[in-house]
Short mmCIF file of C-alpha atoms in Angstrom, two decimals:
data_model
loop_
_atom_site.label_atom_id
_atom_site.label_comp_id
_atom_site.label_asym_id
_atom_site.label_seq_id
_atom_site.Cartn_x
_atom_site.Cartn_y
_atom_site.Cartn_z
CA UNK X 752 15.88 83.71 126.76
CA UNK X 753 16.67 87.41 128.30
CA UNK X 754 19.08 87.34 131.79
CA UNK X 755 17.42 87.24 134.87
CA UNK X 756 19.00 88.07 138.05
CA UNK X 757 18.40 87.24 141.59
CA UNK X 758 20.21 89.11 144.54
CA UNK X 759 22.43 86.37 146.56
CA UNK X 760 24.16 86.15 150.04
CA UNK X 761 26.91 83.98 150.03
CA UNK X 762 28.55 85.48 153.06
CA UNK X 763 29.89 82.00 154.42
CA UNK X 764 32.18 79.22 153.47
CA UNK X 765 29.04 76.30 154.08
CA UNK X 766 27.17 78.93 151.59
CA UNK X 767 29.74 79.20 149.22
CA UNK X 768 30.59 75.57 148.84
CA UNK X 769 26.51 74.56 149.10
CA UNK X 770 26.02 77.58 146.00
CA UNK X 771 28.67 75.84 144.03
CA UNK X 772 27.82 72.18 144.33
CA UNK X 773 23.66 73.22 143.37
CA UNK X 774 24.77 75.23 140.63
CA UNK X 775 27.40 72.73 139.19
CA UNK X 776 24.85 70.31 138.41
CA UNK X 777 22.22 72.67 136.39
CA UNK X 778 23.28 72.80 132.83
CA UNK X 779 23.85 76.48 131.75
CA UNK X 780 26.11 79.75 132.24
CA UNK X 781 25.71 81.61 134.77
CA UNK X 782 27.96 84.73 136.61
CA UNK X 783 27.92 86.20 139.58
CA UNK X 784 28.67 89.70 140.12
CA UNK X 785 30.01 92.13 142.77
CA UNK X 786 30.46 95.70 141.71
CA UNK X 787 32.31 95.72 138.58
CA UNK X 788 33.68 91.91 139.30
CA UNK X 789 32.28 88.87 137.31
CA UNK X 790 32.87 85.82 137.55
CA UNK X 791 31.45 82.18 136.85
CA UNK X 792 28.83 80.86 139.07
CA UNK X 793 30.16 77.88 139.11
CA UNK X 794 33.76 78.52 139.93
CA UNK X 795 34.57 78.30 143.27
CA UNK X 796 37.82 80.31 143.31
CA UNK X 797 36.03 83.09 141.17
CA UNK X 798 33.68 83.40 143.97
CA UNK X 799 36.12 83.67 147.06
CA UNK X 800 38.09 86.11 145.17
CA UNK X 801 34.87 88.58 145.58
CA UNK X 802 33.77 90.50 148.27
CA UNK X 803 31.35 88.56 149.91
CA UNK X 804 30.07 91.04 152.88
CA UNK X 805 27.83 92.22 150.93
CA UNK X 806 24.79 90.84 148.85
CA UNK X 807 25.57 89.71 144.90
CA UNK X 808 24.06 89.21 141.89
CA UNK X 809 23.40 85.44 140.12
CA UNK X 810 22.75 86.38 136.30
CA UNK X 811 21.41 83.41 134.28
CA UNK X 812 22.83 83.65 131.15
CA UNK X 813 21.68 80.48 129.31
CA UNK X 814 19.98 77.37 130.33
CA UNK X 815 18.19 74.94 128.75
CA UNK X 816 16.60 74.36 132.04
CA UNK X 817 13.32 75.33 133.37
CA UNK X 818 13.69 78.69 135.50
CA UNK X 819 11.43 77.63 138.13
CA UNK X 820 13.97 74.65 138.65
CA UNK X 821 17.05 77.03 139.14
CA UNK X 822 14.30 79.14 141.35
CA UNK X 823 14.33 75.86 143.54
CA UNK X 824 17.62 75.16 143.96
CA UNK X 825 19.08 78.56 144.68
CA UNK X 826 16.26 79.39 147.29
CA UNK X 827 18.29 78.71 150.55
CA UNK X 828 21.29 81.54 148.88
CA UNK X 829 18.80 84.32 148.04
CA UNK X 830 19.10 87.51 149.73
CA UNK X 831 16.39 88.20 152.34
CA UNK X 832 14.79 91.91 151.40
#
Protein backbone atom coordinates (compact mmCIF):
# COMPACT_ATOMS: atom_id res chain seq x y z
CA UNK A 1 0.00 0.00 0.00
CA UNK A 2 1.89 3.56 -0.69
CA UNK A 3 1.24 6.47 2.34
CA UNK A 4 -1.45 8.66 1.88
CA UNK A 5 -1.83 11.81 3.69
CA UNK A 6 -4.65 14.01 4.60
CA UNK A 7 -4.13 17.63 6.03
CA UNK A 8 -5.73 17.72 9.76
CA UNK A 9 -6.84 20.46 12.29
CA UNK A 10 -6.68 19.37 15.62
CA UNK A 11 -6.52 22.81 17.12
CA UNK A 12 -8.71 21.85 20.28
CA UNK A 13 -8.65 19.59 23.25
CA UNK A 14 -12.54 17.99 22.23
CA UNK A 15 -10.55 17.50 18.69
CA UNK A 16 -7.65 16.04 20.03
CA UNK A 17 -9.24 13.58 22.37
CA UNK A 18 -12.26 12.79 19.55
CA UNK A 19 -8.92 12.19 16.81
CA UNK A 20 -7.45 9.82 19.29
CA UNK A 21 -10.37 7.71 20.43
CA UNK A 22 -11.48 7.23 16.21
CA UNK A 23 -8.09 6.43 15.38
CA UNK A 24 -7.41 4.00 18.36
CA UNK A 25 -9.88 1.66 17.19
CA UNK A 26 -8.74 1.30 13.30
CA UNK A 27 -6.09 -1.31 13.10
CA UNK A 28 -2.89 0.17 11.51
CA UNK A 29 0.13 2.77 11.95
CA UNK A 30 -0.34 5.86 11.44
CA UNK A 31 1.82 9.43 12.33
CA UNK A 32 1.07 12.66 12.42
CA UNK A 33 3.37 15.31 11.52
CA UNK A 34 4.14 19.00 12.22
CA UNK A 35 7.20 20.41 10.57
CA UNK A 36 9.97 18.14 11.21
CA UNK A 37 7.95 16.48 14.38
CA UNK A 38 6.39 12.92 14.11
CA UNK A 39 4.68 11.28 16.14
CA UNK A 40 2.02 8.36 16.51
CA UNK A 41 -1.48 9.05 15.60
CA UNK A 42 -2.63 7.36 18.15
CA UNK A 43 -0.71 8.72 21.06
CA UNK A 44 -2.25 11.27 22.79
CA UNK A 45 0.77 12.84 24.53
CA UNK A 46 2.70 12.71 21.10
CA UNK A 47 0.06 14.88 19.80
CA UNK A 48 -0.15 17.69 22.57
CA UNK A 49 3.50 17.89 22.49
CA UNK A 50 3.04 19.44 18.75
CA UNK A 51 2.14 22.63 17.67
CA UNK A 52 -1.32 22.50 17.06
CA UNK A 53 -2.12 26.24 15.65
CA UNK A 54 -1.54 25.24 12.67
CA UNK A 55 -2.92 22.48 10.22
CA UNK A 56 -1.00 18.77 10.30
CA UNK A 57 -0.47 15.97 8.43
CA UNK A 58 -2.19 12.21 9.20
CA UNK A 59 0.15 9.73 7.12
CA UNK A 60 -1.32 6.20 6.86
CA UNK A 61 1.36 4.03 7.04
CA UNK A 62 -0.24 0.54 7.09
CA UNK A 63 -3.67 -0.74 7.46
CA UNK A 64 -5.30 -3.64 6.70
CA UNK A 65 -8.36 -1.56 6.58
CA UNK A 66 -10.30 -0.22 3.78
CA UNK A 67 -9.19 3.55 3.07
CA UNK A 68 -12.55 4.74 2.45
CA UNK A 69 -13.30 3.54 6.14
CA UNK A 70 -10.39 5.68 7.69
CA UNK A 71 -11.81 8.46 5.02
CA UNK A 72 -15.07 8.15 7.24
CA UNK A 73 -13.92 8.34 10.43
CA UNK A 74 -11.40 11.13 10.21
CA UNK A 75 -13.88 13.43 8.21
CA UNK A 76 -14.99 15.75 11.14
CA UNK A 77 -10.66 16.46 11.80
CA UNK A 78 -9.82 17.29 8.16
CA UNK A 79 -8.61 20.60 7.35
CA UNK A 80 -11.12 22.82 5.51
CA UNK A 81 -9.18 24.23 2.13
Amino acid sequence: MDMKSYMLDLNSIEKVKGFVSVIGNIEGYFDLVSGRYVVDAKSIMGIFSMDLSGKVEFRILETNEKISEIEKAIAPYLAKK
